[in-house]
mmCIF file with all atom_site columns, C-alpha atoms in Angstrom:
data_model
loop_
_atom_site.group_PDB
_atom_site.id
_atom_site.type_symbol
_atom_site.label_atom_id
_atom_site.label_alt_id
_atom_site.label_comp_id
_atom_site.label_asym_id
_atom_site.label_entity_id
_atom_site.label_seq_id
_atom_site.pdbx_PDB_ins_code
_atom_site.Cartn_x
_atom_site.Cartn_y
_atom_site.Cartn_z
_atom_site.occupancy
_atom_site.B_iso_or_equiv
_atom_site.pdbx_formal_charge
_atom_site.auth_seq_id
_atom_site.auth_comp_id
_atom_site.auth_asym_id
_atom_site.auth_atom_id
_atom_site.pdbx_PDB_model_num
ATOM 1  C CA . MET A 1 1  ? 8.479   -2.138  -16.160 1.00 46.00 ? 1  MET A CA 1
ATOM 2  C CA . SER A 1 2  ? 12.050  -3.395  -16.099 1.00 52.00 ? 2  SER A CA 1
ATOM 3  C CA . ASP A 1 3  ? 14.369  -6.165  -17.184 1.00 65.00 ? 3  ASP A CA 1
ATOM 4  C CA . ILE A 1 4  ? 14.784  -7.467  -13.610 1.00 78.00 ? 4  ILE A CA 1
ATOM 5  C CA . THR A 1 5  ? 14.353  -11.209 -13.315 1.00 80.00 ? 5  THR A CA 1
ATOM 6  C CA . ILE A 1 6  ? 12.054  -12.490 -10.582 1.00 88.00 ? 6  ILE A CA 1
ATOM 7  C CA . HIS A 1 7  ? 10.336  -15.837 -10.292 1.00 90.00 ? 7  HIS A CA 1
ATOM 8  C CA . GLU A 1 8  ? 7.179   -17.082 -8.610  1.00 93.00 ? 8  GLU A CA 1
ATOM 9  C CA . GLY A 1 9  ? 7.935   -17.575 -4.915  1.00 93.00 ? 9  GLY A CA 1
ATOM 10 C CA . ASP A 1 10 ? 10.798  -15.039 -4.801  1.00 93.00 ? 10 ASP A CA 1
ATOM 11 C CA . GLU A 1 11 ? 10.584  -12.381 -2.099  1.00 94.00 ? 11 GLU A CA 1
ATOM 12 C CA . TYR A 1 12 ? 10.963  -8.670  -2.762  1.00 95.00 ? 12 TYR A CA 1
ATOM 13 C CA . THR A 1 13 ? 10.700  -5.500  -0.685  1.00 95.00 ? 13 THR A CA 1
ATOM 14 C CA . ALA A 1 14 ? 7.818   -3.084  -1.310  1.00 96.00 ? 14 ALA A CA 1
ATOM 15 C CA . ILE A 1 15 ? 8.554   0.538   -0.382  1.00 97.00 ? 15 ILE A CA 1
ATOM 16 C CA . PHE A 1 16 ? 5.433   2.721   -0.032  1.00 97.00 ? 16 PHE A CA 1
ATOM 17 C CA . HIS A 1 17 ? 5.334   6.443   -0.862  1.00 96.00 ? 17 HIS A CA 1
ATOM 18 C CA . GLY A 1 18 ? 2.408   8.706   0.009   1.00 93.00 ? 18 GLY A CA 1
ATOM 19 C CA . GLY A 1 19 ? -0.898  7.892   1.622   1.00 90.00 ? 19 GLY A CA 1
ATOM 20 C CA . PRO A 1 20 ? -1.269  6.299   5.039   1.00 89.00 ? 20 PRO A CA 1
ATOM 21 C CA . PHE A 1 21 ? 1.602   3.830   4.523   1.00 93.00 ? 21 PHE A CA 1
ATOM 22 C CA . ASP A 1 22 ? 4.140   6.488   3.486   1.00 94.00 ? 22 ASP A CA 1
ATOM 23 C CA . GLY A 1 23 ? 7.671   5.471   4.427   1.00 94.00 ? 23 GLY A CA 1
ATOM 24 C CA . THR A 1 24 ? 6.816   1.892   5.357   1.00 95.00 ? 24 THR A CA 1
ATOM 25 C CA . THR A 1 25 ? 8.085   -1.297  3.781   1.00 95.00 ? 25 THR A CA 1
ATOM 26 C CA . ASP A 1 26 ? 6.696   -4.794  3.366   1.00 94.00 ? 26 ASP A CA 1
ATOM 27 C CA . THR A 1 27 ? 8.213   -8.086  2.294   1.00 95.00 ? 27 THR A CA 1
ATOM 28 C CA . ARG A 1 28 ? 6.103   -9.579  -0.474  1.00 95.00 ? 28 ARG A CA 1
ATOM 29 C CA . THR A 1 29 ? 6.225   -12.873 -2.334  1.00 94.00 ? 29 THR A CA 1
ATOM 30 C CA . ALA A 1 30 ? 5.917   -12.931 -6.117  1.00 92.00 ? 30 ALA A CA 1
ATOM 31 C CA . THR A 1 31 ? 2.851   -14.876 -7.267  1.00 91.00 ? 31 THR A CA 1
ATOM 32 C CA . SER A 1 32 ? 4.115   -15.030 -10.856 1.00 90.00 ? 32 SER A CA 1
ATOM 33 C CA . ASP A 1 33 ? 7.332   -14.323 -12.741 1.00 89.00 ? 33 ASP A CA 1
ATOM 34 C CA . ALA A 1 34 ? 6.875   -10.596 -12.174 1.00 88.00 ? 34 ALA A CA 1
ATOM 35 C CA . VAL A 1 35 ? 6.422   -8.138  -9.334  1.00 91.00 ? 35 VAL A CA 1
ATOM 36 C CA . ASP A 1 36 ? 2.928   -6.765  -8.727  1.00 91.00 ? 36 ASP A CA 1
ATOM 37 C CA . ASP A 1 37 ? 2.199   -3.652  -10.791 1.00 94.00 ? 37 ASP A CA 1
ATOM 38 C CA . GLN A 1 38 ? -0.397  -2.648  -8.205  1.00 95.00 ? 38 GLN A CA 1
ATOM 39 C CA . VAL A 1 39 ? -0.965  -3.672  -4.583  1.00 95.00 ? 39 VAL A CA 1
ATOM 40 C CA . THR A 1 40 ? -3.822  -3.031  -2.190  1.00 94.00 ? 40 THR A CA 1
ATOM 41 C CA . VAL A 1 41 ? -3.088  -2.725  1.521   1.00 94.00 ? 41 VAL A CA 1
ATOM 42 C CA . TYR A 1 42 ? -5.705  -2.499  4.243   1.00 92.00 ? 42 TYR A CA 1
ATOM 43 C CA . ALA A 1 43 ? -5.984  -0.512  7.455   1.00 88.00 ? 43 ALA A CA 1
ATOM 44 C CA . ASP A 1 44 ? -8.711  0.132   10.009  1.00 86.00 ? 44 ASP A CA 1
ATOM 45 C CA . VAL A 1 45 ? -9.967  3.696   9.740   1.00 81.00 ? 45 VAL A CA 1
ATOM 46 C CA . GLU A 1 46 ? -12.466 4.626   12.420  1.00 77.00 ? 46 GLU A CA 1
ATOM 47 C CA . GLY A 1 47 ? -13.292 0.949   12.873  1.00 80.00 ? 47 GLY A CA 1
ATOM 48 C CA . LEU A 1 48 ? -13.807 0.205   9.173   1.00 81.00 ? 48 LEU A CA 1
ATOM 49 C CA . GLN A 1 49 ? -11.518 -1.916  6.989   1.00 88.00 ? 49 GLN A CA 1
ATOM 50 C CA . THR A 1 50 ? -10.253 0.511   4.335   1.00 90.00 ? 50 THR A CA 1
ATOM 51 C CA . ALA A 1 51 ? -8.406  -0.368  1.099   1.00 91.00 ? 51 ALA A CA 1
ATOM 52 C CA . PHE A 1 52 ? -5.479  1.731   -0.093  1.00 95.00 ? 52 PHE A CA 1
ATOM 53 C CA . THR A 1 53 ? -4.084  1.166   -3.582  1.00 95.00 ? 53 THR A CA 1
ATOM 54 C CA . TYR A 1 54 ? -0.448  1.684   -4.550  1.00 97.00 ? 54 TYR A CA 1
ATOM 55 C CA . LYS A 1 55 ? 1.038   1.440   -8.064  1.00 97.00 ? 55 LYS A CA 1
ATOM 56 C CA . ALA A 1 56 ? 4.601   0.390   -8.889  1.00 96.00 ? 56 ALA A CA 1
ATOM 57 C CA . THR A 1 57 ? 6.808   3.233   -10.084 1.00 96.00 ? 57 THR A CA 1
ATOM 58 C CA . LYS A 1 58 ? 10.351  1.878   -9.914  1.00 95.00 ? 58 LYS A CA 1
ATOM 59 C CA . THR A 1 59 ? 12.030  -1.511  -9.583  1.00 94.00 ? 59 THR A CA 1
ATOM 60 C CA . ARG A 1 60 ? 15.670  -2.122  -8.783  1.00 93.00 ? 60 ARG A CA 1
ATOM 61 C CA . GLN A 1 61 ? 17.888  -5.033  -7.949  1.00 88.00 ? 61 GLN A CA 1
ATOM 62 C CA . VAL A 1 62 ? 21.072  -4.922  -5.882  1.00 85.00 ? 62 VAL A CA 1
ATOM 63 C CA . LEU A 1 63 ? 22.880  -8.254  -5.860  1.00 84.00 ? 63 LEU A CA 1
ATOM 64 C CA . ASP A 1 64 ? 20.096  -10.732 -5.065  1.00 83.00 ? 64 ASP A CA 1
ATOM 65 C CA . GLN A 1 65 ? 17.664  -8.297  -3.400  1.00 89.00 ? 65 GLN A CA 1
ATOM 66 C CA . THR A 1 66 ? 14.800  -6.790  -5.413  1.00 93.00 ? 66 THR A CA 1
ATOM 67 C CA . SER A 1 67 ? 12.882  -3.731  -4.253  1.00 95.00 ? 67 SER A CA 1
ATOM 68 C CA . VAL A 1 68 ? 9.847   -2.046  -5.770  1.00 96.00 ? 68 VAL A CA 1
ATOM 69 C CA . GLU A 1 69 ? 8.707   1.499   -5.043  1.00 97.00 ? 69 GLU A CA 1
ATOM 70 C CA . TYR A 1 70 ? 4.938   2.013   -4.935  1.00 97.00 ? 70 TYR A CA 1
ATOM 71 C CA . ALA A 1 71 ? 3.122   5.367   -5.096  1.00 97.00 ? 71 ALA A CA 1
ATOM 72 C CA . TYR A 1 72 ? -0.251  5.982   -3.415  1.00 95.00 ? 72 TYR A CA 1
ATOM 73 C CA . ASP A 1 73 ? -3.191  6.114   -5.834  1.00 95.00 ? 73 ASP A CA 1
ATOM 74 C CA . ALA A 1 74 ? -5.999  8.030   -4.116  1.00 91.00 ? 74 ALA A CA 1
ATOM 75 C CA . ASP A 1 75 ? -8.381  7.608   -7.081  1.00 91.00 ? 75 ASP A CA 1
ATOM 76 C CA . ASP A 1 76 ? -8.335  3.801   -6.812  1.00 90.00 ? 76 ASP A CA 1
ATOM 77 C CA . SER A 1 77 ? -8.384  3.753   -2.993  1.00 91.00 ? 77 SER A CA 1
ATOM 78 C CA . ASP A 1 78 ? -11.364 3.879   -0.641  1.00 87.00 ? 78 ASP A CA 1
ATOM 79 C CA . PRO A 1 79 ? -12.288 7.478   0.195   1.00 84.00 ? 79 PRO A CA 1
ATOM 80 C CA . VAL A 1 80 ? -11.159 8.744   3.596   1.00 76.00 ? 80 VAL A CA 1
ATOM 81 C CA . ASP A 1 81 ? -11.854 12.144  5.138   1.00 61.00 ? 81 ASP A CA 1
ATOM 82 C CA . ASP A 1 82 ? -8.754  14.214  5.823   1.00 57.00 ? 82 ASP A CA 1
ATOM 83 C CA . LEU A 1 83 ? -8.041  14.384  9.533   1.00 50.00 ? 83 LEU A CA 1
ATOM 84 C CA . GLN A 1 84 ? -8.715  18.143  9.667   1.00 52.00 ? 84 GLN A CA 1
ATOM 85 C CA . ASP A 1 85 ? -12.134 17.601  8.007   1.00 49.00 ? 85 ASP A CA 1
ATOM 86 C CA . ARG A 1 86 ? -13.401 14.955  10.422  1.00 48.00 ? 86 ARG A CA 1
ATOM 87 C CA . GLY A 1 87 ? -14.612 17.303  13.140  1.00 52.00 ? 87 GLY A CA 1
ATOM 88 C CA . ASP A 1 88 ? -15.572 16.242  16.646  1.00 53.00 ? 88 ASP A CA 1
ATOM 89 C CA . ARG A 1 89 ? -17.020 12.746  16.593  1.00 53.00 ? 89 ARG A CA 1
ATOM 90 C CA . SER A 1 90 ? -16.519 12.008  20.276  1.00 56.00 ? 90 SER A CA 1
ATOM 91 C CA . GLY A 1 91 ? -20.230 11.460  20.948  1.00 53.00 ? 91 GLY A CA 1
ATOM 92 C CA . GLU A 1 92 ? -21.209 9.983   17.599  1.00 55.00 ? 92 GLU A CA 1
ATOM 93 C CA . PHE A 1 93 ? -21.578 6.399   18.838  1.00 50.00 ? 93 PHE A CA 1
ATOM 94 C CA . ASP A 1 94 ? -22.823 7.072   22.387  1.00 51.00 ? 94 ASP A CA 1
ATOM 95 C CA . ARG A 1 95 ? -25.804 5.029   23.491  1.00 47.00 ? 95 ARG A CA 1
ATOM 96 C CA . GLU A 1 96 ? -28.357 6.277   25.952  1.00 51.00 ? 96 GLU A CA 1
#
């Protein structure tokens, strides 16, 4: 992806674009001598652990700080209904 040098154990900043983590950042640790080309982050959606996949699109280094921009990949993520398509579920789990 780039000629940026990173080593196993180095930290870098992940910047997420799109999807449920849009605009958030995360500090990650390199598990090899490269940044992750793809990351999966998890969130609870209606009580279920849901996986969201992001793919690296751009890497940059300023002085000794590396950052990687990741774009949301809906095709590789768990399916989630759009909020406007969920309807009224207020009584869905009521017990009598």
